[in-house]
Structure formats: structure tokens, C-alpha cells
Short mmCIF file of C-alpha atoms and ligand atoms in Angstrom, two decimals:
data_model
loop_
_atom_site.label_atom_id
_atom_site.label_comp_id
_atom_site.label_asym_id
_atom_site.label_seq_id
_atom_site.Cartn_x
_atom_site.Cartn_y
_atom_site.Cartn_z
CA MET U 29 4.92 -34.94 -20.44
CA ALA U 30 8.62 -34.78 -20.50
CA LYS U 31 10.75 -33.42 -17.66
CA LEU U 32 11.84 -30.00 -18.21
CA PRO U 33 15.73 -29.38 -17.64
CA GLU U 34 16.01 -27.45 -14.59
CA SER U 35 17.52 -24.58 -16.32
CA ILE U 36 14.40 -23.78 -18.55
CA ALA U 37 12.14 -24.49 -15.72
CA ILE U 38 13.94 -21.58 -13.91
CA LEU U 39 13.91 -19.44 -16.93
CA LEU U 40 9.96 -20.06 -17.39
CA LEU U 41 9.48 -19.25 -13.76
CA PHE U 42 11.33 -16.10 -14.00
CA LEU U 43 9.34 -14.97 -17.25
CA ILE U 44 6.09 -15.66 -15.21
CA SER U 45 7.30 -13.53 -12.31
CA THR U 46 8.30 -10.79 -14.55
CA SER U 47 5.08 -10.77 -16.47
CA ILE U 48 3.34 -10.65 -12.95
CA SER U 49 4.94 -7.63 -11.87
CA LEU U 50 4.63 -5.82 -15.11
CA THR U 51 0.95 -6.61 -15.01
CA ALA U 52 0.91 -4.87 -11.50
CA GLY U 53 2.77 -1.89 -13.11
CA VAL U 54 5.61 -2.19 -10.53
CA LYS U 55 8.89 -2.84 -11.66
CA PRO U 56 11.02 -5.06 -8.94
CA SER U 57 14.27 -3.43 -8.00
CA ALA U 58 17.72 -4.94 -8.91
CA THR U 59 18.75 -4.75 -5.29
CA GLY U 60 16.66 -3.78 -2.06
CA PHE U 61 12.95 -3.26 -2.22
CA VAL U 62 10.39 -1.38 -3.94
CA LEU U 63 7.43 -0.39 -1.48
CA THR U 64 4.04 0.58 -3.15
CA GLY U 65 0.78 1.41 -2.18
CA LYS U 66 -2.45 3.63 -2.81
CA VAL U 67 -4.06 6.78 -1.52
CA TYR U 68 -7.64 7.12 -1.96
CA CYS U 69 -10.49 9.29 -1.37
CA ASP U 70 -12.79 7.73 1.09
CA THR U 71 -15.77 9.15 -0.74
CA CYS U 72 -18.29 7.26 1.54
CA ARG U 73 -16.37 8.03 4.67
CA SER U 74 -16.66 4.15 5.33
CA GLY U 75 -13.05 3.64 5.96
CA PHE U 76 -12.76 0.92 3.03
CA GLU U 77 -12.33 1.36 -0.66
CA THR U 78 -15.93 1.11 -2.45
CA THR U 79 -16.89 1.12 -6.12
CA VAL U 80 -17.10 4.75 -5.82
CA THR U 81 -13.43 5.27 -4.40
CA GLU U 82 -11.49 7.87 -6.13
CA TYR U 83 -7.78 7.74 -6.08
CA ILE U 84 -5.62 10.92 -5.24
CA GLU U 85 -2.74 12.10 -7.46
CA GLY U 86 -0.24 14.09 -5.59
CA ALA U 87 -1.02 12.99 -2.13
CA LYS U 88 2.23 12.79 0.30
CA VAL U 89 2.95 10.12 2.42
CA LYS U 90 5.81 9.20 4.74
CA LEU U 91 7.59 6.05 5.38
CA GLU U 92 9.24 5.76 8.89
CA CYS U 93 11.24 2.60 10.20
CA LYS U 94 12.12 2.61 13.83
CA ASN U 95 14.24 0.20 16.08
CA ALA U 96 11.50 -2.01 17.64
CA THR U 97 13.33 -1.73 20.96
CA THR U 98 14.64 1.65 21.34
CA HIS U 99 12.46 3.40 18.90
CA GLU U 100 15.27 5.12 17.27
CA VAL U 101 14.41 6.32 13.83
CA MET U 102 16.25 4.15 11.22
CA LEU U 103 14.85 5.37 7.90
CA THR U 104 12.55 7.79 6.56
CA MET U 105 11.28 8.36 3.14
CA ASP U 106 8.84 10.48 1.49
CA GLY U 107 6.40 9.53 -1.29
CA THR U 108 4.02 11.23 -3.49
CA THR U 109 1.23 9.63 -5.56
CA ASP U 110 0.94 9.46 -9.41
CA ALA U 111 -2.18 9.70 -11.38
CA SER U 112 -3.49 6.37 -10.41
CA GLY U 113 -2.84 7.18 -6.70
CA THR U 114 0.15 5.04 -6.43
CA TYR U 115 3.36 6.00 -4.60
CA THR U 116 6.53 3.76 -4.75
CA MET U 117 9.74 4.01 -2.84
CA ASP U 118 13.12 2.42 -3.56
CA ILE U 119 14.53 1.09 -0.48
CA LYS U 120 18.28 -0.19 -0.32
CA GLU U 121 18.34 -2.02 2.81
CA ASP U 122 16.51 -4.70 4.69
CA HIS U 123 14.67 -3.46 7.76
CA ASP U 124 14.13 -6.85 9.39
CA ASP U 125 12.82 -6.52 13.04
CA GLU U 126 12.27 -3.03 12.79
CA ASP U 127 8.86 -1.10 13.05
CA CYS U 128 8.12 0.12 9.70
CA TRP U 129 4.79 2.42 8.96
CA VAL U 130 3.56 4.40 5.97
CA GLU U 131 1.38 7.39 7.20
CA LEU U 132 -0.64 10.10 5.26
CA VAL U 133 0.93 13.70 5.30
CA SER U 134 -1.26 15.47 3.06
CA SER U 135 -3.95 15.56 0.15
CA PRO U 136 -4.18 18.15 -2.49
CA LYS U 137 -7.92 17.91 -2.69
CA SER U 138 -9.55 20.42 -0.51
CA ASN U 139 -12.63 18.49 -0.17
CA CYS U 140 -10.62 15.19 0.71
CA LYS U 141 -7.90 15.87 3.32
CA GLU U 142 -9.45 14.91 6.40
CA MET U 143 -7.49 12.24 8.52
CA LYS U 144 -8.63 9.73 11.23
CA LYS U 145 -6.22 8.82 13.72
CA ASP U 146 -6.80 5.05 13.56
CA ARG U 147 -6.90 5.10 9.81
CA ASN U 148 -3.83 7.37 8.81
CA SER U 149 -1.24 4.86 8.79
CA VAL U 150 -0.20 1.23 7.85
CA GLN U 151 2.51 -1.09 8.99
CA VAL U 152 4.57 -2.51 6.32
CA MET U 153 7.35 -5.42 6.11
CA ILE U 154 10.46 -4.36 4.33
CA THR U 155 12.27 -7.44 4.86
CA GLU U 156 13.54 -10.75 2.74
CA ASN U 157 12.01 -12.66 5.55
CA SER U 158 8.31 -12.08 4.87
CA GLY U 159 7.79 -15.43 2.67
CA MET U 160 7.75 -13.64 -0.72
CA SER U 161 9.96 -14.11 -3.56
CA SER U 162 9.38 -10.67 -5.07
CA ASN U 163 11.30 -7.58 -3.57
CA VAL U 164 8.04 -5.52 -4.17
CA ARG U 165 6.07 -5.07 -1.11
CA TYR U 166 2.58 -3.96 -1.03
CA ALA U 167 1.23 -1.74 1.48
CA ASN U 168 -2.52 -1.46 2.32
CA SER U 169 -4.22 1.53 0.86
CA LEU U 170 -4.58 4.66 3.02
CA GLY U 171 -7.55 6.94 2.59
CA PHE U 172 -8.30 10.65 3.21
CA LEU U 173 -11.95 11.25 4.06
CA ARG U 174 -14.15 13.28 1.84
CA ASP U 175 -15.88 16.27 3.71
CA GLN U 176 -19.08 14.59 3.15
CA ALA U 177 -20.04 11.19 2.12
CA MET U 178 -21.45 11.32 -1.53
CA PRO U 179 -25.22 10.87 -1.67
CA ILE U 180 -24.84 7.38 -3.50
CA CYS U 181 -23.12 6.03 -0.47
CA THR U 182 -26.25 5.52 1.70
CA LYS U 183 -27.67 3.07 -1.17
CA LEU U 184 -24.18 1.46 -1.62
CA MET U 185 -23.82 0.86 2.14
CA THR U 186 -26.97 -0.78 2.32
CA GLU U 187 -25.92 -2.99 -0.44
CA TYR U 188 -22.69 -3.79 1.35
CA GLU U 189 -24.75 -4.71 4.39
CA ILE U 190 -27.08 -6.87 2.58
CA GLY U 191 -24.06 -8.53 1.01
CA ASN U 192 -22.34 -9.29 4.34
CA GLY U 193 -25.62 -10.42 5.91
CA HIS U 194 -25.51 -13.45 3.45
CA HIS U 195 -22.16 -14.48 4.55
C1 LIG Q 89 17.97 -1.84 18.11
O1 LIG Q 89 18.63 -1.26 19.06
C2 LIG Q 89 19.36 -2.28 19.83
C3 LIG Q 89 20.02 -1.29 20.88
O2 LIG Q 89 21.22 -0.37 20.23
C4 LIG Q 89 20.43 -3.21 19.06
O3 LIG Q 89 21.04 -3.84 20.01
C5 LIG Q 89 19.54 -3.74 18.01
O4 LIG Q 89 20.25 -4.83 17.23
C6 LIG Q 89 18.71 -2.72 17.23
N1 LIG Q 89 17.98 -3.68 16.32
C7 LIG Q 89 17.81 -3.51 15.08
C8 LIG Q 89 16.70 -4.37 14.36
O5 LIG Q 89 18.39 -3.02 14.45
#
């Protein structure tokens, strides 16, 4: 195969990366960063997403970045999830070396608003130095706990255990 001129190769790379971000449904920002993540209802109270997980619309989250040494708050930002349970935040500056966390604030679902201390926040990297070429940063999903696990969960959890046992 003939070697592509560099400019065409770069254009192709650009088109590929653009289509990847379109697939993910999140537009990269022109400057700065886009932080995105999902909020779900942990319908099995299992601490992870399952096939019966539901995503919560209208859940509120808060981003906070602190100076890792002094713990001075450098940035706070609020987010609200859309119909797919996804929040996005536009962040203008690099927060390299800072300690950034997204935490759950509130859920509009009366039967799914319980928080567990060790599961209600997730650390995020908002910096150029994270080895990623895109400026979209994906946070791990956060879940509110349903007041009672759905009945189907008993069967589901047995299946997950069997699945894990084979690894
Ligand atoms: C954190 O604060 C210290 C003391 O003010 C400062 O020297 C340092 O540059 C800060 N770190 C960041 C990442 O801003």
C-alpha cells in the first residue's frame, strides 16, 4: 500500500477520533475539558451496574478540586443528569496535581436516594497529563441505592457469582 501523505493521515485520524466521540454522544470542547459520567439507581444494592440497573434523570452531582497539599478548594461545579443519567461539565482549566472528586448530591427518585459513604464519590483526572488525546474525561458511574433490592436480583447475583467462579 502506498504511504499516505502526512496531512491526509492526520485528517483521517481526526475524522476517526471525531466519529468516536460522536458515538459516545459527548462533544469534545474546543478548549479545556469536558467531564462526563453517569448516575444510576443501584437496583440490586450491589455496588455495581447490572443488567437491571436504571439510570437516573435529574440527579445532582458536585465536582470539587482541591490543592493536594493545602486542601484549598480550587474549583467547584454542579452537574445534573439528563434522560440517560449522564452529566457533563465544561471545565476551562487544567487541574493537574489537584485532588478532584465528583460526589453525589441528590436524587429525584424517592425510592432510590440512599447514599453509601464509600460509594458516593469518585476521583477524576482533569488534566492533559493523563495519557489521553481527547479532552473528554470519563468518570466512573455513581449509584444511589434503591430502598430495597428488586426481587430479580437474587437470581441475578447468583448468576454473577457463578460467572466469577469460572474465572
Ligand atoms: C498548592 O498550594 C501550594 C501552597 O500555596 C502551592 O505552592 C502549590 O503550587 C499548589 N498546588 C497546585 C497544584 O496548585
